[in-house]
XYZ file of C-alpha atoms in Angstrom:
597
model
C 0.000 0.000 0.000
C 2.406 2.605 0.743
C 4.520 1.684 -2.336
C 1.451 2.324 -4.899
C 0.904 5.495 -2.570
C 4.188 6.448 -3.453
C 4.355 6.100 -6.878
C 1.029 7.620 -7.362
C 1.950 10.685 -5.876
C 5.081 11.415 -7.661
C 3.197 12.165 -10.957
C 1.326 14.470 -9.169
C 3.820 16.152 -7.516
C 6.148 16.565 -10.861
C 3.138 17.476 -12.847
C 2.271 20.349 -9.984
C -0.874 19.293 -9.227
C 0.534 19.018 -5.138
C 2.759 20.390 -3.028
C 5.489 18.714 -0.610
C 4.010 19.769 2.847
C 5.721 22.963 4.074
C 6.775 22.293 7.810
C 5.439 24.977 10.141
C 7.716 27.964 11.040
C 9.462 26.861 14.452
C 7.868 29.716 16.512
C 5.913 32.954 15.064
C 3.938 36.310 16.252
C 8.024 37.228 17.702
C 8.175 40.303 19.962
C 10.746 41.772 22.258
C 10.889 43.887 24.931
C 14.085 46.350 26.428
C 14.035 47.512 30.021
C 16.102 50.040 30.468
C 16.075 52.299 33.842
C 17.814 53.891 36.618
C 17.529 50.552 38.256
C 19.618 48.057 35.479
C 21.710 51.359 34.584
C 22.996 50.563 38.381
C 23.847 47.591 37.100
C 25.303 48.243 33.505
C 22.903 45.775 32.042
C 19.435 45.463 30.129
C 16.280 43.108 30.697
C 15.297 41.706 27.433
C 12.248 39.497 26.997
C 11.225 37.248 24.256
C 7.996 36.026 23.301
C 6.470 33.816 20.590
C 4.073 31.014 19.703
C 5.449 27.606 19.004
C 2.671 25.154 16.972
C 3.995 22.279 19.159
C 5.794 20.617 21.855
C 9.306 20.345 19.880
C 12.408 21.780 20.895
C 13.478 25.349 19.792
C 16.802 26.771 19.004
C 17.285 30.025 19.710
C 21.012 32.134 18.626
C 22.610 35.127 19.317
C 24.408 36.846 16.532
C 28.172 36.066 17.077
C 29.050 39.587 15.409
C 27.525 42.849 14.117
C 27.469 43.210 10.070
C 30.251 45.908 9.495
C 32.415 45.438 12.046
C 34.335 42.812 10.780
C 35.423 40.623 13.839
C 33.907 38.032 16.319
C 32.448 39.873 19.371
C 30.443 36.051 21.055
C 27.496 38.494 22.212
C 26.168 35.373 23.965
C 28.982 35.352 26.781
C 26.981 38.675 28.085
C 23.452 36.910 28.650
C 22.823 36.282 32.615
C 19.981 34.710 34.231
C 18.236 33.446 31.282
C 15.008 31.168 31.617
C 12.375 30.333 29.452
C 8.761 29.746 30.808
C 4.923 28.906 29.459
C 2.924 31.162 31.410
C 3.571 29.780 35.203
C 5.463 26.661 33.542
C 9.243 26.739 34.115
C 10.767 25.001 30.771
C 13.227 22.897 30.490
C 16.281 24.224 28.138
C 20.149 23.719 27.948
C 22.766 24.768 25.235
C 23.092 23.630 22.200
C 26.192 25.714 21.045
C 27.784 28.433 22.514
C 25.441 30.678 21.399
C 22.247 28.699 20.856
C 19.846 27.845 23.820
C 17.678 24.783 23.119
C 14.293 25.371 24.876
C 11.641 22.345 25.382
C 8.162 23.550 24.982
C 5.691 21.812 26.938
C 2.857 22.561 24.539
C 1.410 24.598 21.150
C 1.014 28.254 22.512
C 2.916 31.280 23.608
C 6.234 30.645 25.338
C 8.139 33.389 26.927
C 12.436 33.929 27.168
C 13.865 36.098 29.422
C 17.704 37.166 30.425
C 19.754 40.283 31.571
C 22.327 41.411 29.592
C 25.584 42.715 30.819
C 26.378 46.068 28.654
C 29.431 47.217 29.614
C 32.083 47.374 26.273
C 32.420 50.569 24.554
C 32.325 49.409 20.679
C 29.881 50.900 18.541
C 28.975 47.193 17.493
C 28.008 46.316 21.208
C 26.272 47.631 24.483
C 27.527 50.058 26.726
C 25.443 51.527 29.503
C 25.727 54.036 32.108
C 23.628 55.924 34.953
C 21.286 57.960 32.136
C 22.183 56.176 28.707
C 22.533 52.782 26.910
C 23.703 51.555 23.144
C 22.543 48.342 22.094
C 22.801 46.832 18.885
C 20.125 43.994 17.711
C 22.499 41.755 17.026
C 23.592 41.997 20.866
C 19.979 41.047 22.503
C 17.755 39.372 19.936
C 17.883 35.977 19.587
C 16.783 34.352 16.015
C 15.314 30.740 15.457
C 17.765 28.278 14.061
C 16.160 26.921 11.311
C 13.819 29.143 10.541
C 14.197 31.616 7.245
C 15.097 35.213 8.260
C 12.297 36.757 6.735
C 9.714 36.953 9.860
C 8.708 40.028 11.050
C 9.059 41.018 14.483
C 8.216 44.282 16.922
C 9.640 45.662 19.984
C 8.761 47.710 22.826
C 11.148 49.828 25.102
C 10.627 50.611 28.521
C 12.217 52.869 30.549
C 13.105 56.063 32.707
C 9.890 58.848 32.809
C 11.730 61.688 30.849
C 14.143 59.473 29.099
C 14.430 59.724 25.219
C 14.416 56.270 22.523
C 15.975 56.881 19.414
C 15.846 54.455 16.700
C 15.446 54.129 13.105
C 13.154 51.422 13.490
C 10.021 51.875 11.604
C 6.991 52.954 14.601
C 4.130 50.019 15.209
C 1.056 50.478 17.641
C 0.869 51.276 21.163
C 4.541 52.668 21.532
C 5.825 49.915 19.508
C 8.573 49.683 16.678
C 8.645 46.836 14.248
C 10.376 45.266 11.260
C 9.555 43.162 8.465
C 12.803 40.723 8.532
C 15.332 40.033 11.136
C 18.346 41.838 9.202
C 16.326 45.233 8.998
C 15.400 43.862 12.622
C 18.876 43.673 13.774
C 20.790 46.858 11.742
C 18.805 49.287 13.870
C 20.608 50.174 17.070
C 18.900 52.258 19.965
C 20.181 54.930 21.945
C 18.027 55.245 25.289
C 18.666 57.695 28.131
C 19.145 61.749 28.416
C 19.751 62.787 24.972
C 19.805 65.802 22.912
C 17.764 65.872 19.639
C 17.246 67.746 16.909
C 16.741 67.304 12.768
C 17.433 69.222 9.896
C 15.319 68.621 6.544
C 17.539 67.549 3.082
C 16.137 66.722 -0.079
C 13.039 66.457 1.377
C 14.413 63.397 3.697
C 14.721 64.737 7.574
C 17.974 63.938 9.132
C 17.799 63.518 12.994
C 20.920 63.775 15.278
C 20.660 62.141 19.099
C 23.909 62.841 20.968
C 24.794 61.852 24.210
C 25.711 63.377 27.213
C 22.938 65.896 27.027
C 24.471 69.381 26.907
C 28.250 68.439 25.577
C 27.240 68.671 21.938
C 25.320 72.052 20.959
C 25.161 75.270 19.781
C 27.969 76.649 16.893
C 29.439 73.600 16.778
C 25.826 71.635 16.391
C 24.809 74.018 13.779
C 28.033 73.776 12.139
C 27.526 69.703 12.165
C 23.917 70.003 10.390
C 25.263 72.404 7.612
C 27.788 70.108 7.015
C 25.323 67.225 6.236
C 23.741 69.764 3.905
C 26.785 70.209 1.821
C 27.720 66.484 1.752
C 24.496 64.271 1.691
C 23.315 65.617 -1.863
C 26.701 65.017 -3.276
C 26.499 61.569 -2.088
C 22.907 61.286 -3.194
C 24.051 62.450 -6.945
C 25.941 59.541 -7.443
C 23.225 56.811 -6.932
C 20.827 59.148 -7.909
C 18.219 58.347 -5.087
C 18.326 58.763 -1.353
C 16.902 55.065 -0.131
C 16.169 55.687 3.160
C 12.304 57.579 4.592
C 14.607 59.530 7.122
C 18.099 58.670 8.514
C 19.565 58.998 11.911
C 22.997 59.960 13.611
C 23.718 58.685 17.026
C 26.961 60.562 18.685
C 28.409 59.343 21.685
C 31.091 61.272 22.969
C 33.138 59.832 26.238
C 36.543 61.126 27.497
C 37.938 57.726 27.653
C 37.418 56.847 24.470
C 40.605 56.833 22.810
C 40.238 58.152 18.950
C 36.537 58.056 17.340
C 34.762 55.628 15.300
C 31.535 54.736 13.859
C 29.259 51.840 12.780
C 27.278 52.214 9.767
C 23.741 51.072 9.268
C 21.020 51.356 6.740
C 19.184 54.332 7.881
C 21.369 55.432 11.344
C 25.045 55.021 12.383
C 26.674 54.998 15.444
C 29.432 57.365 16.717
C 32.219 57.045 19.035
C 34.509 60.032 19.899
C 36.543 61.683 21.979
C 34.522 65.345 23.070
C 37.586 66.958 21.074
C 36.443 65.854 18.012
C 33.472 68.802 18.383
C 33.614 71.101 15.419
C 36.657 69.153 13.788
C 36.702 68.271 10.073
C 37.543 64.319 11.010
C 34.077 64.505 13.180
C 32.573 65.326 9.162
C 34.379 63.315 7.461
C 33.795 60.140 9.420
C 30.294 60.963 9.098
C 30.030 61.144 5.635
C 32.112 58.020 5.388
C 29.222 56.077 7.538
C 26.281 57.949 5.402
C 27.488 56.974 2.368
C 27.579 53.270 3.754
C 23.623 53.856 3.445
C 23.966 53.110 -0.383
C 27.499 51.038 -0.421
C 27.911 48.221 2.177
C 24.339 48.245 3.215
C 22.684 47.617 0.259
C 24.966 47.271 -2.409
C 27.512 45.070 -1.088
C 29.857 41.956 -2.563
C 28.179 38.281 -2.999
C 29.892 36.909 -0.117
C 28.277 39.300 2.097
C 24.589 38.265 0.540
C 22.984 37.554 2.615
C 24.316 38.243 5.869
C 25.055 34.886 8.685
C 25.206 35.697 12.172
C 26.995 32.511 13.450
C 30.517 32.794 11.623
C 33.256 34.920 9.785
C 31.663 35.850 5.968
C 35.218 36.773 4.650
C 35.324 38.862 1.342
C 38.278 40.289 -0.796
C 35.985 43.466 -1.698
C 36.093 45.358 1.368
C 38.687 47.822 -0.462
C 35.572 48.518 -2.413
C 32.999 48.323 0.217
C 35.383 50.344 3.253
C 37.996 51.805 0.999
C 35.896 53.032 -1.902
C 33.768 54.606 0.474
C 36.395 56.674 2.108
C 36.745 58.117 -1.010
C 33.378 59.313 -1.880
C 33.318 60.604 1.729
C 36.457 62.745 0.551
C 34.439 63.786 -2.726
C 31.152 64.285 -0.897
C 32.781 66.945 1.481
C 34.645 68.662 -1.417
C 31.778 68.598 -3.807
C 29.494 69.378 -1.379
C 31.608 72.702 -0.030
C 32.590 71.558 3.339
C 36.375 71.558 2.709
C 37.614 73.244 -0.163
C 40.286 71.749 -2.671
C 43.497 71.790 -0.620
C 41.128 70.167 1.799
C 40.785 67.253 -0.745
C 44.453 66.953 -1.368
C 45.388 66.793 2.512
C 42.869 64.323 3.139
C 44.252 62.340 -0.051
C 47.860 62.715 1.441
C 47.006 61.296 4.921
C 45.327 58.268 3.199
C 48.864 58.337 1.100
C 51.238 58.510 3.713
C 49.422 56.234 5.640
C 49.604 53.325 2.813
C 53.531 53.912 2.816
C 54.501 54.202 6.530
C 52.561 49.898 6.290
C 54.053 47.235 5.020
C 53.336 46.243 1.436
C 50.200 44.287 1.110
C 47.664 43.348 -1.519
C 44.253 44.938 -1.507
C 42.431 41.367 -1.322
C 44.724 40.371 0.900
C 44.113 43.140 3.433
C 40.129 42.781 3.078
C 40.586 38.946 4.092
C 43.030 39.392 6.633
C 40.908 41.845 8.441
C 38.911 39.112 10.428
C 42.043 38.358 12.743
C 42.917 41.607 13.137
C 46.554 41.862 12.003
C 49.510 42.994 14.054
C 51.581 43.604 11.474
C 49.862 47.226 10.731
C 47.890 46.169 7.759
C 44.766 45.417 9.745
C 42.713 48.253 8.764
C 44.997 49.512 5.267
C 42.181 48.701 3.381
C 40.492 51.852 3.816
C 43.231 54.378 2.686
C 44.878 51.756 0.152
C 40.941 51.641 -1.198
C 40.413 55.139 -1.724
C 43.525 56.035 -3.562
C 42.595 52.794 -5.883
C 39.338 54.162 -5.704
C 41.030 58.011 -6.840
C 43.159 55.803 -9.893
C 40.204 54.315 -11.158
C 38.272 57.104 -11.458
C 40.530 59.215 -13.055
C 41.141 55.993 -15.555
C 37.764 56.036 -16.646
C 37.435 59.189 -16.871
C 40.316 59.731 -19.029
C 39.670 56.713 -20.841
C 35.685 58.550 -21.998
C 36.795 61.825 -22.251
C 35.016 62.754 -19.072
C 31.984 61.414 -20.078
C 31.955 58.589 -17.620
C 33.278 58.291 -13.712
C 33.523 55.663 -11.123
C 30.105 57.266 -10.075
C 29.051 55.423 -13.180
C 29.936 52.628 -11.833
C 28.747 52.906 -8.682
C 25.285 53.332 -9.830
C 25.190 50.859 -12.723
C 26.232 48.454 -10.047
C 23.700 49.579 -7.423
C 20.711 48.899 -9.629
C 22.173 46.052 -11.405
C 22.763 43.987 -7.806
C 21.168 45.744 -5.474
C 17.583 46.332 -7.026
C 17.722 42.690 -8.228
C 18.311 41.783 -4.395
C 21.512 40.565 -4.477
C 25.302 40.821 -3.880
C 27.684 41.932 -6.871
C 30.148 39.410 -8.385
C 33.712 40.044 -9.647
C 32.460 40.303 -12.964
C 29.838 42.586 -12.223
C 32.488 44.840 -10.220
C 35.082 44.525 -13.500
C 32.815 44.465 -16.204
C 30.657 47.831 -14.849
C 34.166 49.572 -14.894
C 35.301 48.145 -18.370
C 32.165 49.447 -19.438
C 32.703 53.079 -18.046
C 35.829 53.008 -19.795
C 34.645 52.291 -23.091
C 35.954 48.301 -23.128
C 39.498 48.832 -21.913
C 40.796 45.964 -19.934
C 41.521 46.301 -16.476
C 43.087 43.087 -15.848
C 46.746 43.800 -15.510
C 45.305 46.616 -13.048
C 43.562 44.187 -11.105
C 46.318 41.937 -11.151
C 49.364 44.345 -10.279
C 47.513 46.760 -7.777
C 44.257 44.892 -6.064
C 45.575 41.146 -5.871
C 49.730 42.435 -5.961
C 51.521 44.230 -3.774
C 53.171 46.827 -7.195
C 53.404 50.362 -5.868
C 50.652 52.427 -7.601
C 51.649 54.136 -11.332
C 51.120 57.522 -9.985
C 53.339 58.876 -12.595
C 50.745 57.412 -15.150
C 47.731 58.420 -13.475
C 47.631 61.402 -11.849
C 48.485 63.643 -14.944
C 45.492 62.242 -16.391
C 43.474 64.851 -14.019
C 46.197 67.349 -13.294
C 47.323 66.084 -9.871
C 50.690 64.963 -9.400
C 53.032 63.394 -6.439
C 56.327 64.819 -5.784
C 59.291 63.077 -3.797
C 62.272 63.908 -1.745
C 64.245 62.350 0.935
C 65.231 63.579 4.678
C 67.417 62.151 7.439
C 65.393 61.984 10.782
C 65.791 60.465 13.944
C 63.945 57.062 13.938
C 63.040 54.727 17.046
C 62.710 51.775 14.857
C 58.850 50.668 16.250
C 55.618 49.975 15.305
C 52.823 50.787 18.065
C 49.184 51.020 18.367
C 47.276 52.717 21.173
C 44.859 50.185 23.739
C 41.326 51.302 23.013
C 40.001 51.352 26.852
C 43.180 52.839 27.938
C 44.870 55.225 25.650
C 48.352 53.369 26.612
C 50.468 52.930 23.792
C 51.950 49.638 23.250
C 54.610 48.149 21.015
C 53.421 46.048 18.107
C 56.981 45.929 16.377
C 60.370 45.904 16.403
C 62.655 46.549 13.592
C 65.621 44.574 13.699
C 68.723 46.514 14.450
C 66.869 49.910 15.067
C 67.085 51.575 17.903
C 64.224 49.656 19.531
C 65.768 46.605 19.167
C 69.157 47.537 20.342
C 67.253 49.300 23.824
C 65.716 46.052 24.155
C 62.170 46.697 23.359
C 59.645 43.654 22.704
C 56.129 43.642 21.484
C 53.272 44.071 23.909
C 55.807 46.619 25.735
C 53.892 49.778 27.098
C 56.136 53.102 26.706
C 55.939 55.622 29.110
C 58.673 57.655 27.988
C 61.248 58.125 25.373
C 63.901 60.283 25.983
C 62.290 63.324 27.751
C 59.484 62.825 26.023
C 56.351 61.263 27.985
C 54.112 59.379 25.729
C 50.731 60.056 26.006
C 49.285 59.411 22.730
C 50.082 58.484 19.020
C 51.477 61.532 18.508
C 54.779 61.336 20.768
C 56.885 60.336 17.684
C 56.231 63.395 15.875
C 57.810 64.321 19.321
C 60.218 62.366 19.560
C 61.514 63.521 15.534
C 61.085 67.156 16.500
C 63.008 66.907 20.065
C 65.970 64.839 18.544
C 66.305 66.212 15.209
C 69.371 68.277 15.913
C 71.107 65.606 18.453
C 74.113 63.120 17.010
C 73.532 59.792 15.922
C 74.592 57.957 18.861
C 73.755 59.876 21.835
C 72.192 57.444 24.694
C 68.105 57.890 24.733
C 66.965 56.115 28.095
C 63.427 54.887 27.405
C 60.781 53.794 29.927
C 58.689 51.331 29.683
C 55.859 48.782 31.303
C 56.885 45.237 30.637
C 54.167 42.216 32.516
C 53.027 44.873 34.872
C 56.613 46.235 36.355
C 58.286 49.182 35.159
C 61.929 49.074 33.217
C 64.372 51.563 32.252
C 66.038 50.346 28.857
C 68.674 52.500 26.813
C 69.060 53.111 23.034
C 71.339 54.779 20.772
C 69.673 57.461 18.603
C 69.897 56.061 15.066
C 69.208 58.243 11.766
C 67.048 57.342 8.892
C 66.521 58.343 5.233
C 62.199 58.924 5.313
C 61.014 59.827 1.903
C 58.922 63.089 1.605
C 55.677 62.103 -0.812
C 53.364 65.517 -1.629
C 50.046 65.321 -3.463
C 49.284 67.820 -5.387
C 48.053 70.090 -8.086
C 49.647 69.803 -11.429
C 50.542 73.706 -12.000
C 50.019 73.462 -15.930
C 47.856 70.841 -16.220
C 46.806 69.810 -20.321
C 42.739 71.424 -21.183
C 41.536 67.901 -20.720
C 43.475 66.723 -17.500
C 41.961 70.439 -15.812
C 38.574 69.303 -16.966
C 38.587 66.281 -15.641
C 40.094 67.282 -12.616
C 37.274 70.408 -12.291
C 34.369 67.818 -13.037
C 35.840 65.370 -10.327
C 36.134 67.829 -7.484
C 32.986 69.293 -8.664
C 30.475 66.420 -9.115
């Protein structure tokens, strides 16, 4: 009997005249709830709460995202969760882990089942949650679980609770009765919150309204403020121009400035980023360029964005050899968005060109896809992040390529945007022929594969001999005998301390006796209390005689030592970007039309 069932149903079933039976969605109607107050502030933590119906006693899998799309590294978001339990209305359920992120919970029958846990939020990373007396960050991806198994595409809404008088800020899309909600768990998850004493305020762009929530309330207003929203009106339409839509109903900045934060950075996200800075960033032009860097995100990274990347997994690395595109190509059009859109004039463009320059020289040599690989185990060798600048200025070649290549009639903007609605509206991630062929196309067929092959997958120095004429810039050389330590270093991110990453053999490092991991306090007279001690260092010692004895301090497994080196010279070469002064009628064209949009 069951054979003849069998093979009766198979016609049937190839014919289309049934369907296989679709199993049930493991659980469904998902909400979530944040409690945040003075109360869990106390404690640096959050009370989250998950609820759901399951359509029958079968165990559930529920994960935490081991990382946040964008920042590129695993953060294990699950080691934060406390007290977690899992009930059906007064029933306690059974559960236990499955992984080390997934909690397997044993429903005792169909009906709603309820998850709660406190979550510790103490790291300051704009990919995690930090909390203190009057204000939390959280990301999604640090608080709401997803069901193993289960397609990503169920909707979900959340309500926050917390302090009378505090603010929410969110780009989440608003529900009923105070609640926020999302179609999908990936829009569900990219939409961070900022809860607590905040100051607010939006400015209208293209007919799109642009909010900004800083935090502390108080540290980030008036001129400087102002100055911050007229910047987004110079920059956003520039960026807009080159995609030629603004995808996004309104889009939010969330600024958190904190003394101890050493540096600044920022998260992107598809209608918001997050902010990180020092309070001296106020009113600076790296505070506006960062920002346009994490706007223009909106378009590349967060929706158009390589095939390895499409869609996004939560458990495990996704590496890629694009992010030169998606990071580094992106620095650049924050550069051109700022320029174009009159926020920093040309020599603004060319200093922010030469730090991206002199920053790809003072690392050692390393291929573009390399880099964008590597990136996941965060290098030591101080290629870890060269992606970015090494990006751009492939970004800068390319563009000027193509442009001489059409007689100005096509740019990498071209490309951008042929590739936006070619992946992107189609729902899906770009290829390496979509990425090549888009740019042979801008260029009128010319081949690009000895580019690709000498400059994105090799190590070659860049032709800027050949290129930069093509739009009237140019890079000039000389050589200068300094005073050179002979180190690599890289400053702590909770502390500020500044600690040894390298040594160069027979420097004056090495000879001192200096190791990796090595904390300086001093060198010489001079104390070293941030990155910029060896500008110091060059400046105190440049008239001194090779030899002289330098004693150097340092903090070695906790215990202070006093080492000595010998001050040793070196030959730095001197690289300047800039303007050709008689540029040819086509090279000043194209260079007017770049800067200008």
């Amino acid at each position: 009997m069951t054979a003849r069932i069998v093979m009766s149903t198979l016609p049937l079933l190839a014919l289309g005249l049934v369907g296989p039976r679709q199993a049930p969605p493991p659980i469904s109607r998902v909400h979530y709830e944040l409690r945040f107050d003075a109360a869990t502030a106390r404690q640096r933590s959050l009370d989250v709460t998950m609820t759901f119906d399951v359509a029958a006693a079968l165990p559930i899998r529920l994960s935490l995202p081991a990382w946040t799309p964008g920042a590129y590294e695993i953060s294990n978001f699950a080691r934060n969760v406390r007290s977690f339990e899992a009930r059906q209305e007064a029933t306690v359920l059974r559960w236990d882990k499955a992984d080390f992120d997934t909690w397997r919970v044993r429903p005792v029958r169909a009906g709603p089942v309820t998850l709660r846990f406190t979550y510790f939020a103490d790291e300051l990373d704009n990919a995690r949650a930090w909390a203190r007396t009057d204000f939390l960050l959280v990301n999604g991806t640090n608080v709401f679980l997803y069901p193993e198994g289960m397609n990503r595409n169920f909707p979900a809404t959340v309500t926050v609770k917390t302090q009378a008088g505090w603010t929410v800020i969110t780009g989440m899309h608003r529900g009923s009765a105070g609640s926020y909600r999302e179609t999908n768990y990936h829009d569900l998850v990219d939409m961070p919150f900022f809860i607590g004493r905040l100051e607010v305020d939006s400015s209208e762009i293209g007919g799109k309204w642009y909010r900004l929530a800083s935090w502390p309330a108080g540290v980030f207003r008036g001129v400087e403020r102002q100055q911050f929203h007229r910047e987004l009106a110079g920059s956003v339409p520039a960026m807009t121009q080159v995609f030629g839509e603004t995808p996004w109903d309104s889009y939010t900045t969330l600024l958190l400035f904190e003394p101890t934060f050493s540096g600044g950075s920022a998260l992107e996200h598809q209608n918001s980023h997050v902010g990180i800075y020092q309070p001296e960033f106020i009113g600076t032009p790296i505070l506006a360029s960062i920002t346009a860097h994490e706007i223009f995100h909106g378009w590349n990274v967060k929706r158009l964005r390589p095939a390895d990347l499409w869609p996004y997994r939560y458990d495990q690395p996704q590496q890629t050899v694009w992010l030169w595109v998606s990071e580094g190509i992106t620095d650049y059009y924050a550069d051109l968005a700022l320029v174009r859109g009159g926020v920093v004039d040309s020599a603004g463009f060319l200093a922010l060109t030469q730090e991206k320059i002199d920053q790809v020289y003072d690392a050692p040599a390393v291929s573009l896809e390399d880099a964008s690989l590597s990136t996941w185990i965060s290098p030591t060798d101080g290629t870890s992040s060269i992606y970015y600048p090494k990006g751009a200025l492939a970004g800068l070649l390319l563009d000027l390529i193509i442009r001489d290549a059409s007689d100005n009639r096509q740019s990498l903007d071209h490309v951008m945007r042929d590739l936006y609605q070619r992946a992107w509206k189609a729902g899906r991630g770009f290829t390496a022929e979509d990425w090549w062929s888009a740019v042979r196309q801008a260029a009128g067929g010319r081949s690009f594969e000895h580019f690709a092959e000498r400059y994105i997958d090799g190590r070659d120095e860049f032709p800027w001999s050949e290129v930069l004429p093509l739009a009237g810039f140019r890079l000039s050389q000389d050589s200068v005998r300094e005073p050179r330590i002979g180190i690599s270093t890289s400053a702590d991110s909770s502390s500020g301390a500044v600690i040894v990453t390298q040594v160069v053999p027979a420097g004056m490092g090495a000879e001192a006796g200096l190791e990796p991991g090595d904390r300086l306090i001093s060198v010489g007279d001079i104390t070293v209390a941030g990155a910029d001690f060896g500008v110091q260092f060059r400046r105190r010692y440049a008239a001194e005689p090779e030899g002289v004895v330098v004693p150097i301090v340092v903090e070695r497994a906790g215990r202070r030592q006093s080492l000595q080196g010998r001050l040793r010279q070196a030959v730095r070469v001197v690289r300047q970007f800039q303007f050709d002064p008689a540029p040819s009628a086509k090279a000043a064209r194209i260079r007017k039309s770049l800067l200008g949009g």
